[in-house]
XYZ file of C-alpha atoms in Angstrom:
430
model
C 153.358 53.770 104.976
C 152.972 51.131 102.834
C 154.662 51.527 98.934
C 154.038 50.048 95.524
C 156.463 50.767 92.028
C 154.613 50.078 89.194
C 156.352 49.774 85.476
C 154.143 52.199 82.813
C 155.764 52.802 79.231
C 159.387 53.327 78.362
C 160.583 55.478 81.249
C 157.657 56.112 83.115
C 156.880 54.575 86.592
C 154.215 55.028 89.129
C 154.599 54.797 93.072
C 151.491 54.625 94.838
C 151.680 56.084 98.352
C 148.981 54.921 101.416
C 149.723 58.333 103.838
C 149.089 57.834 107.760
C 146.489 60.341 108.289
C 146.669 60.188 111.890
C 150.764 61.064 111.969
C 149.883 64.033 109.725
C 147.125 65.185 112.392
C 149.396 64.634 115.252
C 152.131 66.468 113.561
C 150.201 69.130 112.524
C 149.019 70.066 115.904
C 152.591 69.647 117.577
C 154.015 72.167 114.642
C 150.326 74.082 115.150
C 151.385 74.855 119.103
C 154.796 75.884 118.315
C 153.503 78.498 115.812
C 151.142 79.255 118.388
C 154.229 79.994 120.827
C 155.314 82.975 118.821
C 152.850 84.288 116.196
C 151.817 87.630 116.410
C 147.803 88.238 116.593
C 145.247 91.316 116.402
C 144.177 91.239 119.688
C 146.244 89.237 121.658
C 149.721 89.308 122.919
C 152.327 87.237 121.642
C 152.114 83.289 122.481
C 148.317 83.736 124.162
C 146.600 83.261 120.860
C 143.733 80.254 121.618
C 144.537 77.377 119.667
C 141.109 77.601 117.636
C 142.055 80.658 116.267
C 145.940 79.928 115.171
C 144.147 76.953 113.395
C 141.770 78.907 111.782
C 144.465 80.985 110.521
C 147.324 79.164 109.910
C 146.018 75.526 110.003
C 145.800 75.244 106.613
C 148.978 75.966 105.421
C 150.502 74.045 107.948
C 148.636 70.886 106.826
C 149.903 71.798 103.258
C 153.412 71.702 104.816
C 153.382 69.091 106.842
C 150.895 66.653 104.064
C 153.856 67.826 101.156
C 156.405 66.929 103.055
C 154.771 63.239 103.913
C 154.548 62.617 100.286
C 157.669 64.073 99.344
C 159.676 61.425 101.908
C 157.523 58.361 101.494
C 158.286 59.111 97.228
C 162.308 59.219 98.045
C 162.115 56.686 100.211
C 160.428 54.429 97.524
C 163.016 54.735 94.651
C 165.562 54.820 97.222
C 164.474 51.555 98.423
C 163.851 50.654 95.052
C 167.187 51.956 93.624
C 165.514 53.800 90.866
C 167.108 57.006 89.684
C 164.578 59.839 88.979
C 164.866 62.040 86.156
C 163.057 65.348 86.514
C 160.127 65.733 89.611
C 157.284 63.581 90.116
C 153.920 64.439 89.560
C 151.137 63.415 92.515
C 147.386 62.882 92.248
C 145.085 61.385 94.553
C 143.990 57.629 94.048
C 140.488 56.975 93.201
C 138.659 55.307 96.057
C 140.694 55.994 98.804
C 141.618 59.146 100.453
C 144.752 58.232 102.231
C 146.337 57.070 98.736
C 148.795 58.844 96.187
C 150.093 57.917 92.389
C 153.345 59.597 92.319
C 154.311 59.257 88.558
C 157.791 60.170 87.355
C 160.458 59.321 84.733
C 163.797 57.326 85.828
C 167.095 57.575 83.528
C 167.416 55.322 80.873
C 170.139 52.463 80.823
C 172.615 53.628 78.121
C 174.851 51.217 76.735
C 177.149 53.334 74.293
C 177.137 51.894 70.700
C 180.164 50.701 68.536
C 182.253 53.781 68.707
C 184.478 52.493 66.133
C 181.874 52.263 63.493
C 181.510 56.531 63.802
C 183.086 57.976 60.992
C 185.108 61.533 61.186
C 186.571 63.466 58.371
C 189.180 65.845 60.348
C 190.646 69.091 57.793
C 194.248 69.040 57.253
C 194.850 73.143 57.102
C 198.047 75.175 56.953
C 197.610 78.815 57.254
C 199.537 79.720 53.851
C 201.008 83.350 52.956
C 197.787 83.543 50.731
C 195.588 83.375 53.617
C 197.212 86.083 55.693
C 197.278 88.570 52.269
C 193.875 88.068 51.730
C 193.242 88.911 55.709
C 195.363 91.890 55.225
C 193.132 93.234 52.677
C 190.069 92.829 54.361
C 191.468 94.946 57.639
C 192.645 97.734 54.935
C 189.342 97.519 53.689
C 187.608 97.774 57.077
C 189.373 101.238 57.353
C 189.424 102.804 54.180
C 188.705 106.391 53.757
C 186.902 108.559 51.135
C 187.891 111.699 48.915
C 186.297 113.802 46.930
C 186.515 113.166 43.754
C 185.757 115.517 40.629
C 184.161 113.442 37.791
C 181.484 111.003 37.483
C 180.555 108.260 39.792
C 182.404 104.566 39.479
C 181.780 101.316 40.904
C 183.151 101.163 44.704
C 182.498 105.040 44.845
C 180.246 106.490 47.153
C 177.640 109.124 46.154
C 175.598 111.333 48.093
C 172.092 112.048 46.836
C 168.763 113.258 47.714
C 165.991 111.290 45.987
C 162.175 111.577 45.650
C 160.298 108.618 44.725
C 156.284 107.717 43.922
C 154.608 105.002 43.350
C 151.586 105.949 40.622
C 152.201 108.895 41.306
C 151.917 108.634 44.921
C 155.168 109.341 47.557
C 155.300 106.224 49.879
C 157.191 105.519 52.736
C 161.145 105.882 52.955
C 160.262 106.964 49.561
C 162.395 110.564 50.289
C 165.585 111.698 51.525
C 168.576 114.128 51.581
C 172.305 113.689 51.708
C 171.243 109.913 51.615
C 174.803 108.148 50.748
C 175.076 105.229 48.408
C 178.107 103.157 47.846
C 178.260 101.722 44.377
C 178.445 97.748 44.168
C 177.838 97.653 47.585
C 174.511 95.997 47.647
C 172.678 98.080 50.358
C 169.941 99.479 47.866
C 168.402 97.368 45.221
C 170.708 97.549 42.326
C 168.081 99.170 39.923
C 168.723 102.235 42.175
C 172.673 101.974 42.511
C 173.168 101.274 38.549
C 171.509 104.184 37.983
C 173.762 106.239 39.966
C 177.000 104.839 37.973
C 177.908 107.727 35.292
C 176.867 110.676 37.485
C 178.141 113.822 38.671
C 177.887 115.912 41.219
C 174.857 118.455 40.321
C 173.613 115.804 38.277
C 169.712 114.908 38.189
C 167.943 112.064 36.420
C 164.707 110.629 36.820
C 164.746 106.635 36.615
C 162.033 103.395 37.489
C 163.372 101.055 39.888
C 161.280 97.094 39.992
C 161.154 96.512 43.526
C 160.801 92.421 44.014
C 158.067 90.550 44.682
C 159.341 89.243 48.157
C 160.445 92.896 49.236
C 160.085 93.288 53.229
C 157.782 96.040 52.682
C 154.437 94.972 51.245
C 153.609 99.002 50.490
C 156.306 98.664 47.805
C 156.142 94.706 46.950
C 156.014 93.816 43.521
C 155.508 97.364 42.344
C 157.592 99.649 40.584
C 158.492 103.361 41.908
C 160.157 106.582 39.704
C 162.658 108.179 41.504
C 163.901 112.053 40.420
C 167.624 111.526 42.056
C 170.382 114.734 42.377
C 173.798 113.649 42.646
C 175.236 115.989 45.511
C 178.731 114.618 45.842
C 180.961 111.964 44.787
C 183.845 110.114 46.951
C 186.547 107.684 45.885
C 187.661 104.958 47.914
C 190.842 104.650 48.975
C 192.807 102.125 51.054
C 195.578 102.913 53.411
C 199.063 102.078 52.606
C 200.081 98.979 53.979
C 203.456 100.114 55.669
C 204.209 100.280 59.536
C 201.618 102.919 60.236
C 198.790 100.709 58.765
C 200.217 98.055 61.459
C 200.375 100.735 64.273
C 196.621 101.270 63.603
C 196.434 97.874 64.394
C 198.061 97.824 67.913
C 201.296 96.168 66.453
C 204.727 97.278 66.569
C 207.323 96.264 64.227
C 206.237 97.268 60.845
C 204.569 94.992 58.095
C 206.476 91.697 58.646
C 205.723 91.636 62.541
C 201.905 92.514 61.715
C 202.164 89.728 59.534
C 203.619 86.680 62.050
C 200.559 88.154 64.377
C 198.109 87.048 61.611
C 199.340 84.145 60.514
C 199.276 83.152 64.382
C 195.852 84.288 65.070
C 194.533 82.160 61.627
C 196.164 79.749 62.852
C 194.350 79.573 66.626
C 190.996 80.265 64.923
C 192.005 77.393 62.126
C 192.824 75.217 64.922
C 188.792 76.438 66.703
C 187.510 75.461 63.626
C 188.728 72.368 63.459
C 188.098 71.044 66.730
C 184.299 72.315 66.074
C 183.479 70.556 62.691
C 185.375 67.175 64.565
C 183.415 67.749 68.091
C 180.125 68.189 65.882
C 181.019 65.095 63.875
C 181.923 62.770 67.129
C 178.386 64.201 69.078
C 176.436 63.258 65.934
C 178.265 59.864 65.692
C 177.293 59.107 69.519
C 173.782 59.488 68.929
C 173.657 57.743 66.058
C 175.537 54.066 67.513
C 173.672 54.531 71.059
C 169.765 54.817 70.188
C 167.954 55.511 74.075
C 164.821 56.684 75.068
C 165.261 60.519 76.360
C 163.308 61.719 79.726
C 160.434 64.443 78.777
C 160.708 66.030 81.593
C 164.510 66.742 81.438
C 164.045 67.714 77.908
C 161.184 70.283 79.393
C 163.236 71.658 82.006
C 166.281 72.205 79.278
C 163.695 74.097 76.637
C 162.199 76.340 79.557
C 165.902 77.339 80.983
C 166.773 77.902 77.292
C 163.648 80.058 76.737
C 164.346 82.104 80.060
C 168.203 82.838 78.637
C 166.767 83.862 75.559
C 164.373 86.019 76.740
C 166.587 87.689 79.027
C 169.286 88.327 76.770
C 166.467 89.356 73.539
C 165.520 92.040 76.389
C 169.090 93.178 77.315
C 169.086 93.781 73.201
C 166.312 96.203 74.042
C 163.233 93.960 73.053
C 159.912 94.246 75.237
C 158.600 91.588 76.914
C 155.338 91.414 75.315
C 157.029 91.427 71.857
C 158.883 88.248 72.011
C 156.673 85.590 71.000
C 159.299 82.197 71.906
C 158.047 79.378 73.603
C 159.339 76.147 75.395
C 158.826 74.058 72.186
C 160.646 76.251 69.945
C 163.666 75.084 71.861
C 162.371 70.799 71.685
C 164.852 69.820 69.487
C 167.606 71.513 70.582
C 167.124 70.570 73.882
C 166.536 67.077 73.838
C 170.093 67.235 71.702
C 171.744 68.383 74.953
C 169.762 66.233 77.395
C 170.810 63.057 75.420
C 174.498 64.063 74.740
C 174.836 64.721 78.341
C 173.310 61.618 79.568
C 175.614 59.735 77.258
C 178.637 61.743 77.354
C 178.548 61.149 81.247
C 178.017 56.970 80.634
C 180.858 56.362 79.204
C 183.107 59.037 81.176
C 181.393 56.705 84.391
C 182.182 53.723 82.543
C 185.446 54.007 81.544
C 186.874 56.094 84.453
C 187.330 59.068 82.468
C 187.576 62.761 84.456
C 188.964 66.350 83.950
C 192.666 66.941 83.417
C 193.702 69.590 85.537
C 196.168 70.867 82.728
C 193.572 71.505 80.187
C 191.233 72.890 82.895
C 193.957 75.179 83.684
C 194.595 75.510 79.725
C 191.051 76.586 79.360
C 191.044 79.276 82.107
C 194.480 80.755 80.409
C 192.289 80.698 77.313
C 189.392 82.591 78.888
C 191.710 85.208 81.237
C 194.451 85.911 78.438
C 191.623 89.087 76.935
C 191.472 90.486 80.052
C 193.952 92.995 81.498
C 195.034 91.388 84.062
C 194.809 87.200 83.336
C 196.232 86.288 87.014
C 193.563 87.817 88.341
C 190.747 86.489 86.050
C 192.780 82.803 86.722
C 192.619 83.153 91.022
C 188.905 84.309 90.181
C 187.810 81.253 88.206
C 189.523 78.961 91.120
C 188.106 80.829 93.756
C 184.521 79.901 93.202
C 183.845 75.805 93.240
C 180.581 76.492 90.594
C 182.796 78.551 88.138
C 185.336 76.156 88.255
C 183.175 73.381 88.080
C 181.509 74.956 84.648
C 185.628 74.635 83.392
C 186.168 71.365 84.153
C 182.586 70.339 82.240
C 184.280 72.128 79.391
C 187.682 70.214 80.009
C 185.778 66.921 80.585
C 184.018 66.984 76.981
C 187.084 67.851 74.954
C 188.698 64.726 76.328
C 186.004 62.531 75.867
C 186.122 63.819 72.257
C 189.477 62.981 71.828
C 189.050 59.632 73.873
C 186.541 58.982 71.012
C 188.021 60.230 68.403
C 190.777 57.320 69.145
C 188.359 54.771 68.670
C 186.509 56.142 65.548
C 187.547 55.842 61.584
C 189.081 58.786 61.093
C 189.787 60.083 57.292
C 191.837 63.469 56.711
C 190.650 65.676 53.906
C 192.963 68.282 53.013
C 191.617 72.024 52.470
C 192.317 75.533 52.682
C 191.966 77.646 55.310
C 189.407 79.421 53.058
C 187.381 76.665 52.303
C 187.309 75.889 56.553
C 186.065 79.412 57.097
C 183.901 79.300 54.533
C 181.845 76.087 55.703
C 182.687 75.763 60.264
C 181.433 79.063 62.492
């Protein structure tokens, strides 16, 4: 076989392909007379098939075979000749003109030549978990567990009422327009707060009849823009009340040792997730700063291949959630952007660990898997597990491998510290 590479636009290349139709006949009737040797046939015992009819049956698909295959080793044998790298699979069609000829047309991977790292700018948080932080996370776990009483007088802000309620619409009942022993909890924000004001000042036994506005944009077109009377009766009232922060509160919590130990063990977990946080708004910061110093073209077809895999793990997991497969309406392309993100910070992330020698450190690999096993009930075994199996292991160090490119960057970039809380990091990194 003959081969020619042609150059088309940006990444694209064309190899054109002359086949040797006469090695794919002879090699189709050498595989046809093995199959012939051991297929089983209506009518005659096994091996004494004539060769006309194992043709007619199976000559076919052999030809596909061994014709596939043809193409498939003169293309490799092209770029490898060549020394092109191919991104993704090549695409063949027949030449015009000539029957024994093939375009095989394909991306290859750009040439990346990373940008001026130190012209990426970082702004890293300075945060130190304070006593103010872990009092504030103290009273959100009380709150998470706080109980109600009854409580006989009328209804207050953070109470929580029980009511049945009856509501129309000109005089019509609508939809989710009724209910009994519906509970409200006032301030809360879970009805609109027409209804919930309305509730503040009552009793149990109580009945009023009120008009609540329901917005324009309301999820429910039935009631959009329209404006419903509700007849409400109060049937009971509960007060709020949080639990006593004292040793029991921390045994609730799995900790031994009373308030002050329950206290070190939040400070220290702020502190890890702090530390998350951090690493996530700089790792965001350096991935953005790559792509913007090292412009390259980015092959389609990788980018295709990422947004399909993405779509598959989202459909499987939106199905696991209990969705039906007919109901979820994703596509490929709603996953473009993000994919094409990933396809060029991978391409570039591995230049530069190629170029400068950079690899895996088998103590943060190991640091990682300590990090992943220590939730589990027994870590060594989670540990031997994630050793055990080459792939799994080879997913750690990936994980291992971009943190210290980050940090390998992060060395060369201008870095500027900004001081915050640990509030205002919450507040603005997931």
């Amino acid at each position: 076989m003959s081969v020619a590479i042609e150059t088309l636009d940006g990444l694209k290349r064309r190899v054109t392909l002359n086949v040797d139709s006469a090695a794919i006949e002879a090699e189709v009737k050498k595989r046809l007379v093995k199959v012939a040797k051991s297929v089983r046939m209506d009518g005659f015992r096994p091996g004494k098939a004539p060769m006309s009819v194992v043709t007619q049956r199976h000559g076919h698909e052999v030809h596909s075979e061994v014709f596939g295959q043809a193409l498939q080793d003169a293309f490799f044998t092209a770029v490898e000749t060549a020394k092109v790298r191919v991104a993704g699979y090549p695409n063949f069609a027949q030449a015009e003109g000539d029957s024994n000829a093939f375009h095989a047309t394909f991306e290859t991977f750009p040439d990346i030549v990373p940008g001026d790292l130190t012209q990426i700018k970082v702004t890293r948080p300075q945060v130190t978990v304070s006593a103010t932080d872990v009092d504030r996370t103290l009273e959100v776990l009380r709150k998470q567990r706080l109980s109600y009483h009854s409580a006989e007088r009328a209804a207050q802000a953070t109470d929580r009422v029980h009511v049945d309620y009856h509501g129309t619409i000109d005089g019509q009942p609508f939809t989710g327009g009724e209910a009994k022993d519906f509970p409200v909890v006032l301030g809360e924000g879970r009805t609109l707060a027409d209804f919930e004001n309305a509730l503040l000042g009552m009793s149990a036994g109580d009945s009023k009849t009120f008009d609540v506005a329901f917005p324009a944009d309301y999820f429910a077109a039935e009631m959009a823009g329209k404006t419903a009377t509700f007849t409400v009766t109060a049937k009971s009232v509960h007060e709020a009340r949080l639990p006593e922060l004292d040793a029991e509160f921390a045994n609730t919590l799995g900790v031994e040792g009373g308030v002050e130990k329950l206290r070190e063990e939040i400070a220290a977990n702020l502190t890890r997730e702090v530390d998350r946080r951090v690493h996530v708004r700089v790792k965001e910061q350096i991935m953005n700063g790559l792509l913007e110093v090292t412009p390259f073209e980015v092959p389609s077809t990788l980018v295709a291949q990422e947004s399909h895999e993405m779509l598959q793990k989202t459909r499987e997991e939106m199905k696991q959630r209990g969705m039906r497969d007919q109901d979820i309406t994703l596509t490929d392309e709603h996953f473009a952007a993000q994919a094409k993100r990933r396809v060029s910070l991978g391409l570039l992330l591995g230049e530069i660990a190629k170029q400068n020698d950079i690899k895996a450190d088998a103590e943060r690999v190991r640091a990682r898997i300590d990090d992943f096993a220590k939730s589990y009930e027994d870590p060594a075994e989670v540990v031997a597990w994630y050793y055990a199996d080459p792939k799994r292991l080879g997913e750690v160090e990936a994980l291992a491998l971009e943190d210290t490119l980050v940090d390998w960057v992060l060395a060369k970039a201008q870095v500027t510290d900004e001081v915050m809380s640990a509030e205002q990091l919450m507040g603005s990194t997931q």
